[in-house]
Amino acid sequence: MSSLSEPGWEALARDPQFLELVSSRRRFVAIGTAFYSAYLVAFLALLGFAKDFMSKEIAGISLALWGGFSICLLTVVMAWLYARRAGEWERMAQIVVEGAGRR
């Protein structure tokens, strides 16, 4: 495919491989966002409504602080999961690009 020519965007949007790529990414982001948001809201709810529970200490550190650490850890884990999946999405995108080049 020449760098000067425009691909057929309508045909590309109907390509089953492209639709699978978009669906896979959308599903990952939606589930990840919902999980992270629910986790954060639960943590904030515990901070607000279960102050006695969150003030208990484990290993000399309050549960509130452990919860804050867990949110930081969850962010790193989610970024790692995204990076792992990004390789798969890149391969899927390459297949779509190669298919568009043959048209």
Short mmCIF file of N, CA and C in Angstrom, two decimals:
data_model
loop_
_atom_site.label_atom_id
_atom_site.label_comp_id
_atom_site.label_asym_id
_atom_site.label_seq_id
_atom_site.Cartn_x
_atom_site.Cartn_y
_atom_site.Cartn_z
N MET A 1 0.85 -1.18 0.00
CA MET A 1 0.00 0.00 0.00
C MET A 1 0.89 1.23 0.00
N SER A 2 0.65 2.13 -0.90
CA SER A 2 1.41 3.35 -0.99
C SER A 2 1.11 4.24 0.21
N SER A 3 2.12 4.95 0.68
CA SER A 3 1.90 5.86 1.80
C SER A 3 1.06 7.06 1.40
N LEU A 4 0.90 7.27 0.08
CA LEU A 4 0.12 8.40 -0.39
C LEU A 4 -1.36 8.06 -0.58
N SER A 5 -1.69 6.80 -0.59
CA SER A 5 -3.09 6.44 -0.81
C SER A 5 -3.80 6.24 0.52
N GLU A 6 -5.05 6.59 0.53
CA GLU A 6 -5.88 6.41 1.72
C GLU A 6 -6.48 5.01 1.69
N PRO A 7 -6.48 4.33 2.84
CA PRO A 7 -7.13 3.02 2.86
C PRO A 7 -8.64 3.19 2.78
N GLY A 8 -9.33 2.14 2.42
CA GLY A 8 -10.79 2.17 2.39
C GLY A 8 -11.31 2.05 3.81
N TRP A 9 -11.57 3.19 4.45
CA TRP A 9 -11.94 3.19 5.86
C TRP A 9 -13.22 2.42 6.12
N GLU A 10 -14.20 2.51 5.21
CA GLU A 10 -15.46 1.80 5.41
C GLU A 10 -15.24 0.29 5.39
N ALA A 11 -14.44 -0.17 4.46
CA ALA A 11 -14.14 -1.60 4.37
C ALA A 11 -13.35 -2.05 5.59
N LEU A 12 -12.43 -1.23 6.01
CA LEU A 12 -11.63 -1.56 7.19
C LEU A 12 -12.51 -1.67 8.44
N ALA A 13 -13.47 -0.77 8.56
CA ALA A 13 -14.37 -0.78 9.72
C ALA A 13 -15.26 -2.02 9.74
N ARG A 14 -15.47 -2.65 8.61
CA ARG A 14 -16.30 -3.87 8.55
C ARG A 14 -15.47 -5.14 8.62
N ASP A 15 -14.17 -5.02 8.57
CA ASP A 15 -13.28 -6.18 8.60
C ASP A 15 -13.46 -6.94 9.92
N PRO A 16 -13.75 -8.23 9.89
CA PRO A 16 -13.95 -8.99 11.13
C PRO A 16 -12.73 -8.98 12.06
N GLN A 17 -11.54 -8.97 11.49
CA GLN A 17 -10.33 -8.93 12.33
C GLN A 17 -10.19 -7.59 13.04
N PHE A 18 -10.54 -6.52 12.33
CA PHE A 18 -10.51 -5.20 12.94
C PHE A 18 -11.56 -5.10 14.04
N LEU A 19 -12.74 -5.62 13.78
CA LEU A 19 -13.82 -5.60 14.77
C LEU A 19 -13.43 -6.41 16.02
N GLU A 20 -12.74 -7.52 15.82
CA GLU A 20 -12.27 -8.32 16.96
C GLU A 20 -11.23 -7.55 17.77
N LEU A 21 -10.33 -6.84 17.09
CA LEU A 21 -9.33 -6.02 17.76
C LEU A 21 -10.00 -4.94 18.61
N VAL A 22 -10.93 -4.23 18.03
CA VAL A 22 -11.63 -3.16 18.74
C VAL A 22 -12.42 -3.73 19.91
N SER A 23 -13.08 -4.84 19.69
CA SER A 23 -13.87 -5.48 20.74
C SER A 23 -13.00 -5.94 21.90
N SER A 24 -11.86 -6.53 21.59
CA SER A 24 -10.96 -7.01 22.62
C SER A 24 -10.42 -5.86 23.47
N ARG A 25 -10.01 -4.80 22.83
CA ARG A 25 -9.50 -3.65 23.57
C ARG A 25 -10.59 -2.99 24.40
N ARG A 26 -11.76 -2.84 23.80
CA ARG A 26 -12.88 -2.21 24.51
C ARG A 26 -13.28 -3.03 25.74
N ARG A 27 -13.33 -4.35 25.57
CA ARG A 27 -13.69 -5.24 26.68
C ARG A 27 -12.66 -5.13 27.82
N PHE A 28 -11.38 -5.15 27.48
CA PHE A 28 -10.32 -5.04 28.49
C PHE A 28 -10.43 -3.72 29.25
N VAL A 29 -10.57 -2.63 28.52
CA VAL A 29 -10.63 -1.31 29.15
C VAL A 29 -11.89 -1.17 30.00
N ALA A 30 -13.03 -1.65 29.52
CA ALA A 30 -14.28 -1.54 30.28
C ALA A 30 -14.20 -2.35 31.58
N ILE A 31 -13.73 -3.58 31.48
CA ILE A 31 -13.63 -4.42 32.68
C ILE A 31 -12.60 -3.85 33.65
N GLY A 32 -11.46 -3.43 33.15
CA GLY A 32 -10.42 -2.85 34.00
C GLY A 32 -10.89 -1.57 34.69
N THR A 33 -11.57 -0.72 33.95
CA THR A 33 -12.09 0.53 34.52
C THR A 33 -13.14 0.25 35.58
N ALA A 34 -14.05 -0.68 35.29
CA ALA A 34 -15.09 -1.02 36.26
C ALA A 34 -14.48 -1.61 37.53
N PHE A 35 -13.52 -2.52 37.38
CA PHE A 35 -12.89 -3.14 38.54
C PHE A 35 -12.14 -2.11 39.38
N TYR A 36 -11.33 -1.29 38.73
CA TYR A 36 -10.54 -0.29 39.45
C TYR A 36 -11.46 0.70 40.16
N SER A 37 -12.50 1.15 39.46
CA SER A 37 -13.44 2.10 40.06
C SER A 37 -14.16 1.50 41.26
N ALA A 38 -14.61 0.24 41.14
CA ALA A 38 -15.29 -0.42 42.25
C ALA A 38 -14.34 -0.59 43.43
N TYR A 39 -13.10 -0.95 43.16
CA TYR A 39 -12.10 -1.11 44.21
C TYR A 39 -11.87 0.21 44.94
N LEU A 40 -11.72 1.29 44.18
CA LEU A 40 -11.48 2.60 44.77
C LEU A 40 -12.69 3.07 45.57
N VAL A 41 -13.89 2.89 45.05
CA VAL A 41 -15.10 3.30 45.77
C VAL A 41 -15.25 2.48 47.05
N ALA A 42 -14.96 1.19 47.00
CA ALA A 42 -15.04 0.35 48.20
C ALA A 42 -14.02 0.84 49.24
N PHE A 43 -12.82 1.16 48.80
CA PHE A 43 -11.80 1.67 49.71
C PHE A 43 -12.25 2.98 50.35
N LEU A 44 -12.77 3.89 49.54
CA LEU A 44 -13.23 5.17 50.07
C LEU A 44 -14.42 5.00 51.00
N ALA A 45 -15.30 4.07 50.67
CA ALA A 45 -16.45 3.79 51.54
C ALA A 45 -15.97 3.26 52.89
N LEU A 46 -15.01 2.37 52.88
CA LEU A 46 -14.45 1.87 54.14
C LEU A 46 -13.81 2.99 54.95
N LEU A 47 -13.11 3.87 54.27
CA LEU A 47 -12.50 5.01 54.97
C LEU A 47 -13.56 5.88 55.63
N GLY A 48 -14.66 6.07 54.93
CA GLY A 48 -15.70 6.96 55.44
C GLY A 48 -16.64 6.32 56.45
N PHE A 49 -16.98 5.05 56.26
CA PHE A 49 -18.01 4.42 57.07
C PHE A 49 -17.50 3.38 58.05
N ALA A 50 -16.27 2.96 57.94
CA ALA A 50 -15.71 1.95 58.85
C ALA A 50 -14.39 2.44 59.43
N LYS A 51 -14.46 3.60 60.02
CA LYS A 51 -13.24 4.24 60.54
C LYS A 51 -12.56 3.38 61.60
N ASP A 52 -13.35 2.75 62.48
CA ASP A 52 -12.75 1.91 63.52
C ASP A 52 -12.01 0.72 62.90
N PHE A 53 -12.63 0.12 61.90
CA PHE A 53 -12.00 -1.01 61.22
C PHE A 53 -10.72 -0.58 60.51
N MET A 54 -10.78 0.52 59.80
CA MET A 54 -9.64 0.97 59.01
C MET A 54 -8.50 1.49 59.88
N SER A 55 -8.78 1.80 61.15
CA SER A 55 -7.72 2.28 62.04
C SER A 55 -6.95 1.14 62.70
N LYS A 56 -7.44 -0.10 62.54
CA LYS A 56 -6.72 -1.24 63.10
C LYS A 56 -5.38 -1.39 62.39
N GLU A 57 -4.42 -1.91 63.14
CA GLU A 57 -3.07 -2.01 62.59
C GLU A 57 -2.67 -3.45 62.32
N ILE A 58 -1.95 -3.62 61.24
CA ILE A 58 -1.31 -4.89 60.90
C ILE A 58 0.16 -4.55 60.65
N ALA A 59 1.03 -5.22 61.38
CA ALA A 59 2.48 -4.97 61.26
C ALA A 59 2.82 -3.51 61.53
N GLY A 60 2.07 -2.88 62.43
CA GLY A 60 2.35 -1.51 62.81
C GLY A 60 1.84 -0.47 61.83
N ILE A 61 1.09 -0.88 60.82
CA ILE A 61 0.56 0.04 59.81
C ILE A 61 -0.95 -0.11 59.77
N SER A 62 -1.67 1.00 59.72
CA SER A 62 -3.13 0.95 59.73
C SER A 62 -3.67 0.34 58.43
N LEU A 63 -4.85 -0.24 58.54
CA LEU A 63 -5.48 -0.82 57.34
C LEU A 63 -5.75 0.25 56.29
N ALA A 64 -5.98 1.47 56.72
CA ALA A 64 -6.20 2.56 55.76
C ALA A 64 -4.95 2.76 54.90
N LEU A 65 -3.80 2.74 55.53
CA LEU A 65 -2.56 2.90 54.77
C LEU A 65 -2.28 1.68 53.90
N TRP A 66 -2.53 0.48 54.43
CA TRP A 66 -2.39 -0.72 53.60
C TRP A 66 -3.30 -0.64 52.38
N GLY A 67 -4.52 -0.12 52.59
CA GLY A 67 -5.44 0.04 51.46
C GLY A 67 -4.90 1.01 50.42
N GLY A 68 -4.30 2.10 50.88
CA GLY A 68 -3.69 3.05 49.95
C GLY A 68 -2.55 2.41 49.17
N PHE A 69 -1.74 1.63 49.88
CA PHE A 69 -0.66 0.89 49.18
C PHE A 69 -1.23 -0.07 48.16
N SER A 70 -2.35 -0.71 48.52
CA SER A 70 -2.94 -1.69 47.59
C SER A 70 -3.44 -1.02 46.32
N ILE A 71 -3.92 0.20 46.43
CA ILE A 71 -4.37 0.93 45.23
C ILE A 71 -3.17 1.23 44.33
N CYS A 72 -2.06 1.62 44.94
CA CYS A 72 -0.84 1.85 44.15
C CYS A 72 -0.39 0.56 43.47
N LEU A 73 -0.41 -0.53 44.20
CA LEU A 73 -0.03 -1.83 43.64
C LEU A 73 -0.98 -2.24 42.52
N LEU A 74 -2.28 -2.02 42.73
CA LEU A 74 -3.26 -2.37 41.70
C LEU A 74 -3.00 -1.59 40.42
N THR A 75 -2.59 -0.35 40.54
CA THR A 75 -2.28 0.47 39.36
C THR A 75 -1.13 -0.15 38.57
N VAL A 76 -0.10 -0.58 39.28
CA VAL A 76 1.06 -1.21 38.61
C VAL A 76 0.65 -2.53 37.96
N VAL A 77 -0.15 -3.32 38.66
CA VAL A 77 -0.60 -4.62 38.11
C VAL A 77 -1.44 -4.40 36.86
N MET A 78 -2.34 -3.42 36.90
CA MET A 78 -3.18 -3.17 35.72
C MET A 78 -2.35 -2.67 34.54
N ALA A 79 -1.34 -1.84 34.81
CA ALA A 79 -0.46 -1.38 33.74
C ALA A 79 0.31 -2.55 33.14
N TRP A 80 0.76 -3.48 33.99
CA TRP A 80 1.48 -4.66 33.52
C TRP A 80 0.55 -5.54 32.66
N LEU A 81 -0.69 -5.74 33.12
CA LEU A 81 -1.65 -6.53 32.34
C LEU A 81 -1.91 -5.88 30.98
N TYR A 82 -2.06 -4.56 30.98
CA TYR A 82 -2.29 -3.86 29.72
C TYR A 82 -1.10 -4.03 28.78
N ALA A 83 0.11 -3.90 29.32
CA ALA A 83 1.31 -4.05 28.49
C ALA A 83 1.40 -5.45 27.90
N ARG A 84 1.02 -6.46 28.67
CA ARG A 84 1.02 -7.84 28.15
C ARG A 84 0.02 -7.99 27.01
N ARG A 85 -1.16 -7.43 27.18
CA ARG A 85 -2.19 -7.54 26.14
C ARG A 85 -1.86 -6.68 24.93
N ALA A 86 -1.11 -5.60 25.12
CA ALA A 86 -0.79 -4.70 24.01
C ALA A 86 -0.02 -5.42 22.92
N GLY A 87 0.82 -6.38 23.28
CA GLY A 87 1.54 -7.16 22.27
C GLY A 87 0.59 -7.94 21.39
N GLU A 88 -0.42 -8.54 22.01
CA GLU A 88 -1.43 -9.28 21.25
C GLU A 88 -2.20 -8.34 20.33
N TRP A 89 -2.59 -7.17 20.86
CA TRP A 89 -3.32 -6.21 20.04
C TRP A 89 -2.46 -5.69 18.89
N GLU A 90 -1.18 -5.54 19.13
CA GLU A 90 -0.27 -5.09 18.07
C GLU A 90 -0.20 -6.13 16.94
N ARG A 91 -0.15 -7.41 17.32
CA ARG A 91 -0.15 -8.46 16.29
C ARG A 91 -1.47 -8.46 15.52
N MET A 92 -2.58 -8.27 16.23
CA MET A 92 -3.88 -8.22 15.55
C MET A 92 -3.94 -7.02 14.61
N ALA A 93 -3.41 -5.88 15.05
CA ALA A 93 -3.41 -4.67 14.21
C ALA A 93 -2.54 -4.87 12.97
N GLN A 94 -1.42 -5.55 13.14
CA GLN A 94 -0.54 -5.81 12.00
C GLN A 94 -1.25 -6.67 10.95
N ILE A 95 -2.00 -7.65 11.41
CA ILE A 95 -2.77 -8.52 10.48
C ILE A 95 -3.79 -7.67 9.73
N VAL A 96 -4.46 -6.75 10.44
CA VAL A 96 -5.45 -5.89 9.80
C VAL A 96 -4.77 -4.99 8.77
N VAL A 97 -3.63 -4.42 9.11
CA VAL A 97 -2.91 -3.54 8.19
C VAL A 97 -2.46 -4.31 6.95
N GLU A 98 -1.94 -5.52 7.16
CA GLU A 98 -1.52 -6.33 6.02
C GLU A 98 -2.70 -6.68 5.13
N GLY A 99 -3.84 -6.96 5.74
CA GLY A 99 -5.04 -7.26 4.96
C GLY A 99 -5.53 -6.05 4.19
N ALA A 100 -5.40 -4.85 4.77
CA ALA A 100 -5.80 -3.64 4.09
C ALA A 100 -4.86 -3.33 2.93
N GLY A 101 -3.60 -3.71 3.06
CA GLY A 101 -2.63 -3.46 2.00
C GLY A 101 -2.87 -4.30 0.77
N ARG A 102 -3.53 -5.45 0.96
CA ARG A 102 -3.81 -6.34 -0.18
C ARG A 102 -5.07 -5.93 -0.92
N ARG A 103 -5.82 -5.03 -0.39
CA ARG A 103 -7.07 -4.63 -1.05
C ARG A 103 -6.84 -3.55 -2.06
#
